PDB file of C-alpha atoms in Angstrom:
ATOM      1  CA  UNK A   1     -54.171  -2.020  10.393  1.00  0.00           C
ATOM      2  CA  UNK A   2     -52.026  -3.923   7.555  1.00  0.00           C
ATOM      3  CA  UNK A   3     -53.527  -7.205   8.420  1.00  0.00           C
ATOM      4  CA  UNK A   4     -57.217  -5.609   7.318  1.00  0.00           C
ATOM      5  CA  UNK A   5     -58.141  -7.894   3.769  1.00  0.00           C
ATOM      6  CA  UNK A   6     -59.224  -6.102   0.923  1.00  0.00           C
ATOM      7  CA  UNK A   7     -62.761  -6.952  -0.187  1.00  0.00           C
ATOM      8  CA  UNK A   8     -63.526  -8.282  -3.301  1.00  0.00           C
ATOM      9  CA  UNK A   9     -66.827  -8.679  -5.514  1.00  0.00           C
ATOM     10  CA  UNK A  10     -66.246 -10.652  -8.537  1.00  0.00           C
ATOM     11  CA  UNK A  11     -68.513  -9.670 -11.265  1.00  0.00           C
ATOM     12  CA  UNK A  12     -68.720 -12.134 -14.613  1.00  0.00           C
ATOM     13  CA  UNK A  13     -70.646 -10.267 -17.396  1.00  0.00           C
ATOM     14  CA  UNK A  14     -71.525 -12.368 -20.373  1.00  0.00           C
ATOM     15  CA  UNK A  15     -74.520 -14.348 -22.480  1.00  0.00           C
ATOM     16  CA  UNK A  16     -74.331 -17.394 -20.160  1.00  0.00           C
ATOM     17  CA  UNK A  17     -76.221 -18.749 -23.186  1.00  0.00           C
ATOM     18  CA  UNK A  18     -76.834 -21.300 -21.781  1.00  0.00           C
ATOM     19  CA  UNK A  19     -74.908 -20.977 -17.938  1.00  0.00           C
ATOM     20  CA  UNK A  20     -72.390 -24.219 -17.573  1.00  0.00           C
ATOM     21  CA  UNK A  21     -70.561 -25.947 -15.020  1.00  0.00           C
ATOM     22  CA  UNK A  22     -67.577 -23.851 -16.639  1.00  0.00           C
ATOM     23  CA  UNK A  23     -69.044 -20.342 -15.280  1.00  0.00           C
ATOM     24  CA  UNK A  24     -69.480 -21.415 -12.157  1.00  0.00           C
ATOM     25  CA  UNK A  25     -65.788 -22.660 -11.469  1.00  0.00           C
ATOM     26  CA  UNK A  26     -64.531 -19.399 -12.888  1.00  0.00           C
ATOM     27  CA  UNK A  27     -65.814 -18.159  -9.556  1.00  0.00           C
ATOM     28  CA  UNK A  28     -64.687 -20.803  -7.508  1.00  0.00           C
ATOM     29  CA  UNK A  29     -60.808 -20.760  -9.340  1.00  0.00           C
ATOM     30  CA  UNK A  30     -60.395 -17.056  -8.866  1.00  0.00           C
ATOM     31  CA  UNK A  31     -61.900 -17.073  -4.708  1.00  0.00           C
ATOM     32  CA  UNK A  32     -59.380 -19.820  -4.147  1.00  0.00           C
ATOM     33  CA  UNK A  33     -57.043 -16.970  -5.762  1.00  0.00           C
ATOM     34  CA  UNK A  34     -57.442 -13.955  -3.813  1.00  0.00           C
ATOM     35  CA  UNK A  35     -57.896 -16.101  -0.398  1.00  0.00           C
ATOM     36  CA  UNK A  36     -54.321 -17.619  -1.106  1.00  0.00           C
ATOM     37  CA  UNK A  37     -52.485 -14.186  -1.287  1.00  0.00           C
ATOM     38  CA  UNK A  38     -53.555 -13.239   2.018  1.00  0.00           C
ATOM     39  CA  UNK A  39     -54.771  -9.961   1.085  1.00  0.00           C
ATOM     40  CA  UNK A  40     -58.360 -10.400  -0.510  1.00  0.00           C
ATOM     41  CA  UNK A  41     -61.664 -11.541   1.101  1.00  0.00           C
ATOM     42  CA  UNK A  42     -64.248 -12.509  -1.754  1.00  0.00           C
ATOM     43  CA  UNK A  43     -67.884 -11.201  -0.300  1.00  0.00           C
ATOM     44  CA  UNK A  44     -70.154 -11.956  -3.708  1.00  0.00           C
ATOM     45  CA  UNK A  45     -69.849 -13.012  -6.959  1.00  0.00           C
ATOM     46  CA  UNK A  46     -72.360 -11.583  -9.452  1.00  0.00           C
ATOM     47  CA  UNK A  47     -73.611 -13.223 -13.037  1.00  0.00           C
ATOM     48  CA  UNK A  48     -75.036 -10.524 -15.257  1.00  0.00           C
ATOM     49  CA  UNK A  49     -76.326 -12.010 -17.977  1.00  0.00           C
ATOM     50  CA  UNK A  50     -76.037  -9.605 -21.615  1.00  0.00           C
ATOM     51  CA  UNK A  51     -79.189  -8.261 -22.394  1.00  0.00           C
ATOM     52  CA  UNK A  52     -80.995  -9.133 -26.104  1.00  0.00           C
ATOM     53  CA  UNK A  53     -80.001  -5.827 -27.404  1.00  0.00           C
ATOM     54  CA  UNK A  54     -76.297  -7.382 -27.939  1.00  0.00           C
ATOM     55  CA  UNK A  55     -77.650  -9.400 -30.614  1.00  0.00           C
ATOM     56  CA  UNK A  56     -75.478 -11.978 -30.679  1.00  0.00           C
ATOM     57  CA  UNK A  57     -76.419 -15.350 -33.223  1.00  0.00           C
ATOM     58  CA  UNK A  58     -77.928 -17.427 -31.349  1.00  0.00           C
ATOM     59  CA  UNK A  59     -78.580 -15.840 -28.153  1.00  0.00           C
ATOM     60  CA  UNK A  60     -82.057 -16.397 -26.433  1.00  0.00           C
ATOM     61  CA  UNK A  61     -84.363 -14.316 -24.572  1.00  0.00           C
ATOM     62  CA  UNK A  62     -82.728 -12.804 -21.513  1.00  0.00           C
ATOM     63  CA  UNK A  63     -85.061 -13.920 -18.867  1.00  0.00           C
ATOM     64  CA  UNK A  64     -84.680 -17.659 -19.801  1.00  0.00           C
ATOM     65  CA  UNK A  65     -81.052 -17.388 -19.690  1.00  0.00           C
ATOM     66  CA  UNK A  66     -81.883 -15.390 -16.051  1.00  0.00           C
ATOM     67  CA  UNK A  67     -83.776 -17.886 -15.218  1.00  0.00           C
ATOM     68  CA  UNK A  68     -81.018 -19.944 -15.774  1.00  0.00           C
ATOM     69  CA  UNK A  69     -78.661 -18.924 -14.203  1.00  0.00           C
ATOM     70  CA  UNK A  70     -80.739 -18.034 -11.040  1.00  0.00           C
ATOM     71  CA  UNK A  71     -80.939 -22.206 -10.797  1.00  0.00           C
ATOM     72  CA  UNK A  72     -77.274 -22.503 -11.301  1.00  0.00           C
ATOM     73  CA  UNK A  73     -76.508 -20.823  -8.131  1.00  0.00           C
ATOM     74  CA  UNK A  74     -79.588 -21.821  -5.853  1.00  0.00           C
ATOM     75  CA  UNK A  75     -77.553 -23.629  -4.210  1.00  0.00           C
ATOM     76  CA  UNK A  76     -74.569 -21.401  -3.937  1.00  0.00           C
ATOM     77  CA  UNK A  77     -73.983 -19.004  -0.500  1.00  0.00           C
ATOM     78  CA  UNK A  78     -72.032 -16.200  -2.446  1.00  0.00           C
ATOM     79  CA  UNK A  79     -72.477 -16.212  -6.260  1.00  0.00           C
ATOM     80  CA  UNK A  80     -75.575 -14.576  -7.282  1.00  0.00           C
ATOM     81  CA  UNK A  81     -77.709 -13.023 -10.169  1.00  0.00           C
ATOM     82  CA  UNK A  82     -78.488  -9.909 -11.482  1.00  0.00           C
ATOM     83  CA  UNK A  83     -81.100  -8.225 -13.997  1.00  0.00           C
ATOM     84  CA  UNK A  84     -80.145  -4.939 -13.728  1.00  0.00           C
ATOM     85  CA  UNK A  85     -77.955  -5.326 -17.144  1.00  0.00           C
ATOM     86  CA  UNK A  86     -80.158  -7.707 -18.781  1.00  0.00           C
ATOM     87  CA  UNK A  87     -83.309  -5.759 -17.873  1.00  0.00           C
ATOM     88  CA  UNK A  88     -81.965  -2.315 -19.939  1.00  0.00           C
ATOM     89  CA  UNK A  89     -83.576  -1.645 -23.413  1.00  0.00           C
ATOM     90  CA  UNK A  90     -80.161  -0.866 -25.171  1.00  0.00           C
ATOM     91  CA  UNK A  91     -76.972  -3.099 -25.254  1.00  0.00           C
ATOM     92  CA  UNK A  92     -75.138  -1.239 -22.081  1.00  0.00           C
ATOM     93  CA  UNK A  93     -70.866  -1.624 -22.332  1.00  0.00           C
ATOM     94  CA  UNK A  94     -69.575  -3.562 -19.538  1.00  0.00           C
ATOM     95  CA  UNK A  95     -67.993  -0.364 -17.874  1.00  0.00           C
ATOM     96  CA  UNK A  96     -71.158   1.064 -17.187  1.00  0.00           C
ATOM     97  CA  UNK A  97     -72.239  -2.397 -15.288  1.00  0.00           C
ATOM     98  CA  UNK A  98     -68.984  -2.344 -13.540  1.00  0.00           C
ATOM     99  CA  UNK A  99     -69.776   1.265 -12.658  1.00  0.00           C
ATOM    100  CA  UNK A 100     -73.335   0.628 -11.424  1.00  0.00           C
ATOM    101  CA  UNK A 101     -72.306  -2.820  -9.091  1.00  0.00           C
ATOM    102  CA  UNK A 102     -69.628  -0.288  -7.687  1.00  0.00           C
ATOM    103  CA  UNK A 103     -71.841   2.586  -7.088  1.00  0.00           C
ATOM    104  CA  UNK A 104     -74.336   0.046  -4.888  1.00  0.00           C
ATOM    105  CA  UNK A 105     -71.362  -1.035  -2.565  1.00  0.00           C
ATOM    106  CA  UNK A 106     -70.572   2.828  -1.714  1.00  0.00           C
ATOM    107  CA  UNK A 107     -71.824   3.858   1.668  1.00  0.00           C
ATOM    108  CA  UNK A 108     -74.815   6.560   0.223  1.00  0.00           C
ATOM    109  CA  UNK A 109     -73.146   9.853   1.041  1.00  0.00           C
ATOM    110  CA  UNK A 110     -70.817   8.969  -1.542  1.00  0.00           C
ATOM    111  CA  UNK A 111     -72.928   8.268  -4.278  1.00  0.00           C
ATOM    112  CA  UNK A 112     -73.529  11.662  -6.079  1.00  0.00           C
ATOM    113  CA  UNK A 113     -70.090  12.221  -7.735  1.00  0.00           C
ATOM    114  CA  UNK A 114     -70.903   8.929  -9.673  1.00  0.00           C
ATOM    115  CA  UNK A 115     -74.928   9.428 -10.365  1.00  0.00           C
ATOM    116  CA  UNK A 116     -74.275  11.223 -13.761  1.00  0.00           C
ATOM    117  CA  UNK A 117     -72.083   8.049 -14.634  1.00  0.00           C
ATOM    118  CA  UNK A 118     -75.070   5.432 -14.298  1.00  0.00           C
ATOM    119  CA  UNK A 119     -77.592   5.169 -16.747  1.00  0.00           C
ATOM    120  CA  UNK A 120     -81.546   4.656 -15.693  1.00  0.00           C
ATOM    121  CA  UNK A 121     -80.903   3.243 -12.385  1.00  0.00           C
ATOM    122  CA  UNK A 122     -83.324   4.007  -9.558  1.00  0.00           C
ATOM    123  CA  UNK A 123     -80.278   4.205  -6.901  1.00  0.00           C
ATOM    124  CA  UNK A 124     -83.113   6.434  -4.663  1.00  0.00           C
ATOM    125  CA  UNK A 125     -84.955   4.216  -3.583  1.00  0.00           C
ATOM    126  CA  UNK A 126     -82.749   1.498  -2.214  1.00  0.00           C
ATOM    127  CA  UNK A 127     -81.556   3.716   0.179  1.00  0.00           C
ATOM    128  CA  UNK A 128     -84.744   4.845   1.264  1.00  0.00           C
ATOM    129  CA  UNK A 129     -86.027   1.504   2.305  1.00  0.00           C
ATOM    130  CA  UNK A 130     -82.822   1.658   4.601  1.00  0.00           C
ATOM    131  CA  UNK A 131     -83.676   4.468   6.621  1.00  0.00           C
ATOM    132  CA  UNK A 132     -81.753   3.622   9.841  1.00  0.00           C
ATOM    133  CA  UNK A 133     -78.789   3.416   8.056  1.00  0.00           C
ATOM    134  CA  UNK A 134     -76.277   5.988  10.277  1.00  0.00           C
ATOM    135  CA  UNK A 135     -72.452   6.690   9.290  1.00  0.00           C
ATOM    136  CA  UNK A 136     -70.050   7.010  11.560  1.00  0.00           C
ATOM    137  CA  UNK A 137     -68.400  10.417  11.111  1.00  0.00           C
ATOM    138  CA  UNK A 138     -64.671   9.896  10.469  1.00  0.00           C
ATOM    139  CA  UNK A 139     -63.173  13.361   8.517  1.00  0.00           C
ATOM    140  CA  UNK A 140     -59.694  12.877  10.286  1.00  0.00           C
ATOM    141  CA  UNK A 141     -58.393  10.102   8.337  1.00  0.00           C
ATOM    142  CA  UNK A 142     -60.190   8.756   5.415  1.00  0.00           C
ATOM    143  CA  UNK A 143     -57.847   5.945   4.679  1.00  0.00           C
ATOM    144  CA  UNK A 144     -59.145   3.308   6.476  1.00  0.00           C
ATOM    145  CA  UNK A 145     -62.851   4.288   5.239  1.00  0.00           C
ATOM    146  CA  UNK A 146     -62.117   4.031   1.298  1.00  0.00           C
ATOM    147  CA  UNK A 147     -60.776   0.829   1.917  1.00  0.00           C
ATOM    148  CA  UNK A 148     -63.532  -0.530   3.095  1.00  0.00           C
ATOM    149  CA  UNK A 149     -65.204  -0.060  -0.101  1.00  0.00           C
ATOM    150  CA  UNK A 150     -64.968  -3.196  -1.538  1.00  0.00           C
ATOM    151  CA  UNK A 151     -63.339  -3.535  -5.260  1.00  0.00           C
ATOM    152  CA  UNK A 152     -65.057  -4.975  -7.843  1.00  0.00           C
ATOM    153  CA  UNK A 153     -62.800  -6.907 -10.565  1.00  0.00           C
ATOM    154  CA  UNK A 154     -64.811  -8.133 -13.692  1.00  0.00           C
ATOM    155  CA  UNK A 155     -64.081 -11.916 -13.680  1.00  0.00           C
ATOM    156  CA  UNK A 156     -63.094 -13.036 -17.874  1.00  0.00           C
ATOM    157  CA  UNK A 157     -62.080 -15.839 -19.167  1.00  0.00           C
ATOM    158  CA  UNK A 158     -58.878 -15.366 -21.521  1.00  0.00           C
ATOM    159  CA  UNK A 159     -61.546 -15.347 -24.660  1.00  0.00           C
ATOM    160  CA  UNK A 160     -62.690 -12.465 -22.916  1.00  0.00           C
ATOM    161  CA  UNK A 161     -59.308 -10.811 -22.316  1.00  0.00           C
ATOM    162  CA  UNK A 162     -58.489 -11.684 -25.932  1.00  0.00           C
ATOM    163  CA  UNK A 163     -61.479  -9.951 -27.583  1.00  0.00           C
ATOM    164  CA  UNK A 164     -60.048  -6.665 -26.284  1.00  0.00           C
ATOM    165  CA  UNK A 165     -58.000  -6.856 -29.439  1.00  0.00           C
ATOM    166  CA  UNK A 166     -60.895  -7.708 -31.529  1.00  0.00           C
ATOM    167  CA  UNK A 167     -61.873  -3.667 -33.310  1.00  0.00           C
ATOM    168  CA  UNK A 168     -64.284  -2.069 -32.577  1.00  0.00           C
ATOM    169  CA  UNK A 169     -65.623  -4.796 -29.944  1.00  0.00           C
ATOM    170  CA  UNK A 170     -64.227  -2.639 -27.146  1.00  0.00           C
ATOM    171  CA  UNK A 171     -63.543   1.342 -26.586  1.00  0.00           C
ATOM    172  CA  UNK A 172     -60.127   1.497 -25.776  1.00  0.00           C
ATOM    173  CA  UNK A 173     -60.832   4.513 -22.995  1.00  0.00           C
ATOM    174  CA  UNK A 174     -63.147   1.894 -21.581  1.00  0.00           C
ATOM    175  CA  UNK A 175     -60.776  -0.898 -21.207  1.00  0.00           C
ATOM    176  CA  UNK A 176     -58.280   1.626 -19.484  1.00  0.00           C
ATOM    177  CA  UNK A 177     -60.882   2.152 -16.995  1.00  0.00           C
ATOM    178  CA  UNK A 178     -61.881  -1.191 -16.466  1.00  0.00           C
ATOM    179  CA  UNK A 179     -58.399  -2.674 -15.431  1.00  0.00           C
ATOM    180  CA  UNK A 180     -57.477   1.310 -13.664  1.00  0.00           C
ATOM    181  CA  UNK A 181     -60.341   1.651 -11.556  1.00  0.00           C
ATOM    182  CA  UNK A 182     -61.282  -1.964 -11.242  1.00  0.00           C
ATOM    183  CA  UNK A 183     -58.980  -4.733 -12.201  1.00  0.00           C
ATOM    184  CA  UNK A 184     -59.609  -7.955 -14.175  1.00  0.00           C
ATOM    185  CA  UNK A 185     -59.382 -11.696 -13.003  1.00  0.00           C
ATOM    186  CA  UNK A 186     -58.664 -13.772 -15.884  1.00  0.00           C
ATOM    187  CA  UNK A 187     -58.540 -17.265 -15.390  1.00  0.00           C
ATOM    188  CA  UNK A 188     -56.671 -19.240 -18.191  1.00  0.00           C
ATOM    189  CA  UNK A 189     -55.815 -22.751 -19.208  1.00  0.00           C
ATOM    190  CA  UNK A 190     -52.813 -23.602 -18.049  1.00  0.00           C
ATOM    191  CA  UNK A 191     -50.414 -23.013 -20.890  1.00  0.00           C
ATOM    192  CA  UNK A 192     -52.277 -20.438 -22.590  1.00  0.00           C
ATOM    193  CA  UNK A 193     -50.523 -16.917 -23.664  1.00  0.00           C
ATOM    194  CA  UNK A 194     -52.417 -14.602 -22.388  1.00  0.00           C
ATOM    195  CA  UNK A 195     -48.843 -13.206 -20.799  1.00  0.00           C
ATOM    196  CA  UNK A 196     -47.848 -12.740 -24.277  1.00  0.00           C
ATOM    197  CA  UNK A 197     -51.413 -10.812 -25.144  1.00  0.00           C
ATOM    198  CA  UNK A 198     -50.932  -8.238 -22.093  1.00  0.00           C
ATOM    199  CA  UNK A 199     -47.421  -7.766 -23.111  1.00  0.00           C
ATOM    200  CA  UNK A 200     -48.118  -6.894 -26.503  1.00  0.00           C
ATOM    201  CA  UNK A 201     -50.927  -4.608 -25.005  1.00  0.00           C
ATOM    202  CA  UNK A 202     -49.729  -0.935 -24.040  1.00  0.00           C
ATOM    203  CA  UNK A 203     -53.020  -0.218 -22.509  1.00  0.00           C
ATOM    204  CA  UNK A 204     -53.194  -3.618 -20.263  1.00  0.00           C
ATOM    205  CA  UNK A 205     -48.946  -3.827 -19.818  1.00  0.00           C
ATOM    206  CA  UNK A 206     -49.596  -0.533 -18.250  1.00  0.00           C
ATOM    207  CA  UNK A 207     -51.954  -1.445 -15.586  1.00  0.00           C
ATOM    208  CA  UNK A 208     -50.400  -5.106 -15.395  1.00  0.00           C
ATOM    209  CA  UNK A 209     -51.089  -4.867 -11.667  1.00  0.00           C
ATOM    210  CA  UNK A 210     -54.369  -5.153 -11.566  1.00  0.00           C
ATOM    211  CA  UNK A 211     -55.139  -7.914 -13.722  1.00  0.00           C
ATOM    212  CA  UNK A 212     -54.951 -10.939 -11.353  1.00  0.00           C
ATOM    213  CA  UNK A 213     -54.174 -13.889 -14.179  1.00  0.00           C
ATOM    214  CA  UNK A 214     -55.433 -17.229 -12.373  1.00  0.00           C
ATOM    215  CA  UNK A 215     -54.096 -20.794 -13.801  1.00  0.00           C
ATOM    216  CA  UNK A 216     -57.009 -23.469 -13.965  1.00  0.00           C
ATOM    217  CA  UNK A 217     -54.728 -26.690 -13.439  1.00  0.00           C
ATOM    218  CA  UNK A 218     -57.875 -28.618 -14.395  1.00  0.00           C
ATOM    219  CA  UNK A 219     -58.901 -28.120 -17.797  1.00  0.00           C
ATOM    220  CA  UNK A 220     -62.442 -27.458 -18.564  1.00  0.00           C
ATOM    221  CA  UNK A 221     -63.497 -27.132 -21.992  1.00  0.00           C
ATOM    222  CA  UNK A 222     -66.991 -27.327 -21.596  1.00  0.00           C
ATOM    223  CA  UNK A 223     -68.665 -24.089 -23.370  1.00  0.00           C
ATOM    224  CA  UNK A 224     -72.261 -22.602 -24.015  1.00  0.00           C
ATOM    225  CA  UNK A 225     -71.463 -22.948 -27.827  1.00  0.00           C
ATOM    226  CA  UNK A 226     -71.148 -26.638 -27.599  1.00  0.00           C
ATOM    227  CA  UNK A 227     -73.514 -27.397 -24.997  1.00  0.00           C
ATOM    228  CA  UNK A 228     -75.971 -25.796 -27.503  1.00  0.00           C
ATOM    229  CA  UNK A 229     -74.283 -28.280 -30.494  1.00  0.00           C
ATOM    230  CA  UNK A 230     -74.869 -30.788 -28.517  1.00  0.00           C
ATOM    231  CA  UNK A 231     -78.358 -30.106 -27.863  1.00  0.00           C
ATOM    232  CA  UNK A 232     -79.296 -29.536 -31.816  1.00  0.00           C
ATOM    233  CA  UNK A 233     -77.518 -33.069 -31.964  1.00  0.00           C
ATOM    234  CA  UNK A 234     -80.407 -34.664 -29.661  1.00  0.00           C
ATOM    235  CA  UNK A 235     -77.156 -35.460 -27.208  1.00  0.00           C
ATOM    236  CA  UNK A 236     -77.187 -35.612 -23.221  1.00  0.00           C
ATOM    237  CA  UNK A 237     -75.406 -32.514 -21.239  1.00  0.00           C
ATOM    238  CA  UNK A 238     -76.042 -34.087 -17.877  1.00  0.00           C
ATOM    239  CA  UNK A 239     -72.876 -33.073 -15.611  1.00  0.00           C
ATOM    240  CA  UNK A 240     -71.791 -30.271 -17.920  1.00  0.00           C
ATOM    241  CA  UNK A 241     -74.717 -28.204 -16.647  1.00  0.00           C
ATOM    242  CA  UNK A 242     -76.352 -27.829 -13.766  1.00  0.00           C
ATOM    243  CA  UNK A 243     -79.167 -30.299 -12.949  1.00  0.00           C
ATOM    244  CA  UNK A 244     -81.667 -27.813 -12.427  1.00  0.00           C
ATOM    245  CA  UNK A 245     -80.313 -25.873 -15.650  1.00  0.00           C
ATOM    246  CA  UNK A 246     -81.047 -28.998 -17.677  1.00  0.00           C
ATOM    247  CA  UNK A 247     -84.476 -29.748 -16.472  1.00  0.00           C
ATOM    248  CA  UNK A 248     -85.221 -25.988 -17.531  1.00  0.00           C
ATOM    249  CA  UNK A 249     -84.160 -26.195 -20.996  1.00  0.00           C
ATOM    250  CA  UNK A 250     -85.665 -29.780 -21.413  1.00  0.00           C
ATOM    251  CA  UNK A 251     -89.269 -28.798 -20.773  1.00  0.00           C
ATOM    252  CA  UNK A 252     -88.760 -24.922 -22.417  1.00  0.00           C
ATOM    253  CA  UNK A 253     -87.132 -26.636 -25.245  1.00  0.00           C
ATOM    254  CA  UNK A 254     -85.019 -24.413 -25.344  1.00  0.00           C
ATOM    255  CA  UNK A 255     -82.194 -24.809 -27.694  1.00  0.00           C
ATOM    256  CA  UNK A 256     -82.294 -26.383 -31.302  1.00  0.00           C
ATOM    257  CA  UNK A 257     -81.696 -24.875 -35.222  1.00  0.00           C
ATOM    258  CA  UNK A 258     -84.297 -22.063 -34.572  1.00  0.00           C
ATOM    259  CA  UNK A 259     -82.908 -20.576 -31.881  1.00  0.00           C
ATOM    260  CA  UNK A 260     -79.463 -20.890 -33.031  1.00  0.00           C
ATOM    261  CA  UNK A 261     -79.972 -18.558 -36.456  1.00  0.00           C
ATOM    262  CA  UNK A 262     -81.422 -15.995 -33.812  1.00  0.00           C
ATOM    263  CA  UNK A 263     -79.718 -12.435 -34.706  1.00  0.00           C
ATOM    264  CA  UNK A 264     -77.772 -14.347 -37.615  1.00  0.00           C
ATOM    265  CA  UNK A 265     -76.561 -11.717 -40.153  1.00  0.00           C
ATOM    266  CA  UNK A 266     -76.865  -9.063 -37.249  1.00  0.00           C
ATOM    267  CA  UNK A 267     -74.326  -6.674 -36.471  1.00  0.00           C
ATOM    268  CA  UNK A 268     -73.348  -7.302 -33.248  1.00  0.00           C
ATOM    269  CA  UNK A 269     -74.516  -4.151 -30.825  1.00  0.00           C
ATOM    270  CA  UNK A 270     -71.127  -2.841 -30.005  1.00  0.00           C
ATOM    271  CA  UNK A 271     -69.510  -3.306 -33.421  1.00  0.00           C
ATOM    272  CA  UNK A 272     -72.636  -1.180 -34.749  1.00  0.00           C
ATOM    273  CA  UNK A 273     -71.985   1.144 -32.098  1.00  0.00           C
ATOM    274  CA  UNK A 274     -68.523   1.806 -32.641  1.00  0.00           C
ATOM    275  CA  UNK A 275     -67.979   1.302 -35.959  1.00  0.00           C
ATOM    276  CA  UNK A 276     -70.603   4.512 -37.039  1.00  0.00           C
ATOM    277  CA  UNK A 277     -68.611   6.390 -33.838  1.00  0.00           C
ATOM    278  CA  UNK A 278     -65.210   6.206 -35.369  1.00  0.00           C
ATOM    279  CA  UNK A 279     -66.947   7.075 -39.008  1.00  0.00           C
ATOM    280  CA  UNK A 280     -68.589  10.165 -37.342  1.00  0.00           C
TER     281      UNK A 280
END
């Protein structure tokens, strides 16, 4: 059946340090996407928060910025939260939380090829508490079956698209899987180059495909990194946030000079990581 849509979950990893208004239309731009081309249905979005292992300046404890985000999207019917990444001891690369949000959409006789490739989950004993959970049989013709897997594209901003140039930030065997296996939504300012950045990349001009490039006509240039300037400054962020975000970090007190020199002179987890791997 042509006419059968393609799901889609749209996962955002990042600090969401604090989570703004600007997050949340990310998911909203790039649904709008795949529902105009006629051949994606967006089922979930997912925010996984970084966990405090990245050790990046300024970046505060991971269940506050959870917690965060969790009243970002109260109100929301399809963009939700996750802990799994945040909740891991060690900084965990993005690939690996692609792999593991994958692995829980796959109908569980298909799950044991993948096991070795997820780290500490407890995959078990989700599918234990389903017990009446019965697959139809279909060995004939698989096509129709795999399809019904949904995909799930990591949703980026073009900063996020850009650091793949940055050394050592990324592996460059984990970006190829990341836009092979699973694709990339990048939304972008209108007028941005990030055109120019995938040409000029072999590894992301290759799989050009699958990274969906969205245009956000209306600019929004709100960011964690000033939200949390403006906080040191004493200044309102009402309607850049989240109402219920606001309130949070108001009686936490969340954000001021002390929290900002958090991790400062740190090596950021994956540069550490990488940097004694390609010494080795």
């Amino acid at each position: 059946d042509p006419d059968r849509k393609t799901e889609v979950v749209l996962l955002a990893c990042g600090s969401f340090n604090p989570i703004t208004n600007m997050h949340l239309r990310l998911f909203e731009l790039a649904k709008d996407y795949f529902h105009e081309t006629g051949k994606y249905k967006v089922i979930k979005g997912i925010i996984s928060p970084v966990g405090d292992a990245y050790k990046k300046k300024g970046l505060i404890s991971a269940n506050h910025r959870v917690t965060m985000a969790k009243l970002a999207t109260k109100n929301s019917d399809w963009v939700e939260v996750d802990d799994w990444e945040s909740s891991q001891s060690e900084w965990l690369e993005t690939l690996k939380v692609l792999r593991y949000h994958h692995q829980k959409l796959l109908p569980p006789d298909a799950t044991n090829s993948l096991e070795d490739a997820v780290p500490l989950t407890k995959l078990g004993q989700k599918r234990k508490r389903e017990p009446n959970r019965h697959n139809p049989i279909k060995k004939k013709n698989q096509s129709p079956d795999i399809k019904s897997v949904p995909q799930v594209k990591l949703l980026c901003g073009s900063d996020m698209l850009e650091s793949f140039g940055v050394p050592n930030l990324w592996k460059s065997e984990d970006i190829t899987e990341i836009v092979e296996k699973h694709g990339l939504v990048c939304i972008s300012r209108a007028g941005t180059n990030v055109q120019k950045f995938i040409y000029e990349s072999d590894i992301l001009w290759r799989h050009k495909n699958n990274i969906h490039l969205v245009e956000e006509w209306i600019p929004n240039d709100i960011s964690s990194t000033k939200i949390r300037r403006a906080l040191r400054r004493g200044h309102s962020i009402r309607y850049l946030v989240p109402d219920g975000v606001r309130a949070y970090i108001e009686k936490n007190h969340l954000y001021g000079p002390e929290s900002e020199d958090r991790n400062a002179g740190v090596v950021l987890a994956p540069l550490q990581k990488y940097a004694s791997d390609s010494k080795n």
